Amino acid sequence: MQPRKRLLTTVTGAAIGLLWCASALIAETAETGETSAQTARLISVDGAITEILYALGGEAQLVGVDTTSLYPDATEDIAKVGYKRALSAEGILSLNPDRLLMTDDAGPPEVLEQIARAGVDTHPIPDTPSVAGLHETIAAVAAVLDRTEAGAALSAQLDDELAQLEAATRASSKRPRVLFLLHIGSGNDMAAGRDTAADTVIRLAGGENVLHDAFSGYKPLSAEAALAAAPEVILVTQRNLEQLGGLDAVLERGALQATPAGQAKRVLAMDGPLLLAFGPRLAVAAAQLASELGIIDEETDGRSGLTAGQP
């Protein structure tokens, strides 16, 4: 097995092992009698929440998901309730849900109020794009499912995966300067500052977000700002890359071609749901990016003490 792939295999294998453990734990508790939390009909209005529900073994209770819920592939067979910021009360209520799990940006507010008045329990779930925030998200979803032990196990596994990744990236001296652009095919290029999923994944991967200190959230990127940031790598989603027509089309945007990344033609594309969902696959996303950035190489991976397939 190639050295760069060992860490990805380790993290992915660990996640699979966790799913088995969580399912076993849930099976044991089910023998003592089902609770209303474990039989409630659920709708998830966020991709990360949906991934966590699957990781905790709650997928059988899902009767609807929003359009950001793209993973795992099994979500394709679940009824869609639309985009999480443009929900329809009629569509959601037609699925006869007991509980609606959502992030704070779900809406419109009047639709959520109508759903609540209809007797559906609405559960706002925190979604701060940080490791601590993800632990809070996992705990909140686990509480709704009454599966707190499985939630604690998922959080512990996440910490273990991230610790393995940190050990590997710390052994490398490479700290490439990365610029992440979002929705670059529709008007202004939106760049990621701090307090974003992209910023956290870049830093967990061992890279440096060139706009971390510039602003919070996503903001339009001017030609002047792109030149001043001087990124060594431009990171986009695979979907954006395909929409624009490839690497050269990305570099034609604004002043990107004049940056160090543009001169070297260093444009990386990653699966959007993996990179930005900020769910149980966080370590997988960061490990993949670290590998693509060349931060994890033969020397650092060899000293990390990781073994393929470790549960």
PDB file of N, CA and C in Angstrom, residues 2 6 8 12 25 31 38 78 99 103 108 111 126 133 139 167 200 222 238 241 255 263 275-276 306 309:
ATOM      1  N   GLN A   2       0.543   2.264  -0.822  1.00  0.00           N
ATOM      2  CA  GLN A   2       1.326   3.485  -0.861  1.00  0.00           C
ATOM      3  C   GLN A   2       1.274   4.178   0.485  1.00  0.00           C
ATOM      4  N   ARG A   6      -2.022   5.144   3.600  1.00  0.00           N
ATOM      5  CA  ARG A   6      -2.210   4.395   4.841  1.00  0.00           C
ATOM      6  C   ARG A   6      -3.050   5.169   5.851  1.00  0.00           C
ATOM      7  N   LEU A   8      -5.297   7.546   5.227  1.00  0.00           N
ATOM      8  CA  LEU A   8      -6.688   7.584   4.778  1.00  0.00           C
ATOM      9  C   LEU A   8      -7.371   6.258   5.065  1.00  0.00           C
ATOM     10  N   THR A  12     -10.549   5.873   7.592  1.00  0.00           N
ATOM     11  CA  THR A  12     -11.787   5.319   7.049  1.00  0.00           C
ATOM     12  C   THR A  12     -12.132   4.007   7.734  1.00  0.00           C
ATOM     13  N   LEU A  25     -24.261  -1.443  20.064  1.00  0.00           N
ATOM     14  CA  LEU A  25     -24.725  -0.813  21.297  1.00  0.00           C
ATOM     15  C   LEU A  25     -26.221  -0.554  21.233  1.00  0.00           C
ATOM     16  N   GLU A  31     -33.067  -4.302  23.257  1.00  0.00           N
ATOM     17  CA  GLU A  31     -33.593  -5.506  23.891  1.00  0.00           C
ATOM     18  C   GLU A  31     -34.345  -5.191  25.182  1.00  0.00           C
ATOM     19  N   GLN A  38     -36.501   6.356  20.109  1.00  0.00           N
ATOM     20  CA  GLN A  38     -35.939   5.373  19.190  1.00  0.00           C
ATOM     21  C   GLN A  38     -36.943   4.890  18.153  1.00  0.00           C
ATOM     22  N   ILE A  78     -34.421   8.347   0.229  1.00  0.00           N
ATOM     23  CA  ILE A  78     -35.259   8.992   1.243  1.00  0.00           C
ATOM     24  C   ILE A  78     -35.911  10.234   0.645  1.00  0.00           C
ATOM     25  N   ARG A  99     -40.365  14.447  14.680  1.00  0.00           N
ATOM     26  CA  ARG A  99     -39.310  15.376  15.069  1.00  0.00           C
ATOM     27  C   ARG A  99     -38.567  15.889  13.843  1.00  0.00           C
ATOM     28  N   THR A 103     -30.409  22.915  11.635  1.00  0.00           N
ATOM     29  CA  THR A 103     -29.429  23.890  12.098  1.00  0.00           C
ATOM     30  C   THR A 103     -30.103  25.256  12.194  1.00  0.00           C
ATOM     31  N   PRO A 108     -37.771  29.067   5.896  1.00  0.00           N
ATOM     32  CA  PRO A 108     -37.966  30.354   6.569  1.00  0.00           C
ATOM     33  C   PRO A 108     -38.579  30.182   7.974  1.00  0.00           C
ATOM     34  N   VAL A 111     -42.240  29.126   8.273  1.00  0.00           N
ATOM     35  CA  VAL A 111     -42.487  27.724   7.942  1.00  0.00           C
ATOM     36  C   VAL A 111     -42.192  26.841   9.148  1.00  0.00           C
ATOM     37  N   PRO A 126     -26.808  22.703  17.187  1.00  0.00           N
ATOM     38  CA  PRO A 126     -25.658  23.593  16.976  1.00  0.00           C
ATOM     39  C   PRO A 126     -24.756  23.078  15.865  1.00  0.00           C
ATOM     40  N   GLY A 133     -17.237  22.308  18.316  1.00  0.00           N
ATOM     41  CA  GLY A 133     -18.602  22.468  17.830  1.00  0.00           C
ATOM     42  C   GLY A 133     -19.174  21.177  17.287  1.00  0.00           C
ATOM     43  N   ALA A 139     -23.423  15.369  20.223  1.00  0.00           N
ATOM     44  CA  ALA A 139     -24.118  15.183  21.500  1.00  0.00           C
ATOM     45  C   ALA A 139     -25.584  15.567  21.385  1.00  0.00           C
ATOM     46  N   ALA A 167      -0.573  13.827  14.511  1.00  0.00           N
ATOM     47  CA  ALA A 167       0.766  13.251  14.648  1.00  0.00           C
ATOM     48  C   ALA A 167       1.467  13.181  13.296  1.00  0.00           C
ATOM     49  N   THR A 200     -11.286  25.289   8.942  1.00  0.00           N
ATOM     50  CA  THR A 200     -10.933  24.262   9.929  1.00  0.00           C
ATOM     51  C   THR A 200     -10.309  23.045   9.269  1.00  0.00           C
ATOM     52  N   SER A 222     -11.614  40.104  -4.099  1.00  0.00           N
ATOM     53  CA  SER A 222     -11.196  41.040  -5.137  1.00  0.00           C
ATOM     54  C   SER A 222      -9.855  40.604  -5.711  1.00  0.00           C
ATOM     55  N   GLN A 238     -15.102  19.871  -6.292  1.00  0.00           N
ATOM     56  CA  GLN A 238     -15.088  19.188  -7.577  1.00  0.00           C
ATOM     57  C   GLN A 238     -16.205  19.698  -8.475  1.00  0.00           C
ATOM     58  N   LEU A 241     -15.197  22.988 -10.051  1.00  0.00           N
ATOM     59  CA  LEU A 241     -14.189  22.767 -11.084  1.00  0.00           C
ATOM     60  C   LEU A 241     -14.841  22.295 -12.377  1.00  0.00           C
ATOM     61  N   ALA A 255      -7.468  37.709 -10.561  1.00  0.00           N
ATOM     62  CA  ALA A 255      -6.005  37.769 -10.624  1.00  0.00           C
ATOM     63  C   ALA A 255      -5.358  36.466 -10.192  1.00  0.00           C
ATOM     64  N   GLN A 263       0.706  30.616 -10.942  1.00  0.00           N
ATOM     65  CA  GLN A 263       1.939  30.423 -11.697  1.00  0.00           C
ATOM     66  C   GLN A 263       2.343  28.951 -11.730  1.00  0.00           C
ATOM     67  N   LEU A 275     -15.760  17.750   2.009  1.00  0.00           N
ATOM     68  CA  LEU A 275     -14.959  18.872   2.494  1.00  0.00           C
ATOM     69  C   LEU A 275     -15.734  19.791   3.419  1.00  0.00           C
ATOM     70  N   LEU A 276     -17.014  20.048   3.111  1.00  0.00           N
ATOM     71  CA  LEU A 276     -17.746  21.110   3.790  1.00  0.00           C
ATOM     72  C   LEU A 276     -18.846  20.651   4.733  1.00  0.00           C
ATOM     73  N   LEU A 306       0.888   4.859  12.449  1.00  0.00           N
ATOM     74  CA  LEU A 306      -0.430   4.401  12.029  1.00  0.00           C
ATOM     75  C   LEU A 306      -0.303   3.086  11.281  1.00  0.00           C
ATOM     76  N   GLY A 309      -6.121  -0.154   8.416  1.00  0.00           N
ATOM     77  CA  GLY A 309      -7.210  -0.967   8.921  1.00  0.00           C
ATOM     78  C   GLY A 309      -7.373  -0.943  10.417  1.00  0.00           C
TER      79      GLY A 309
END
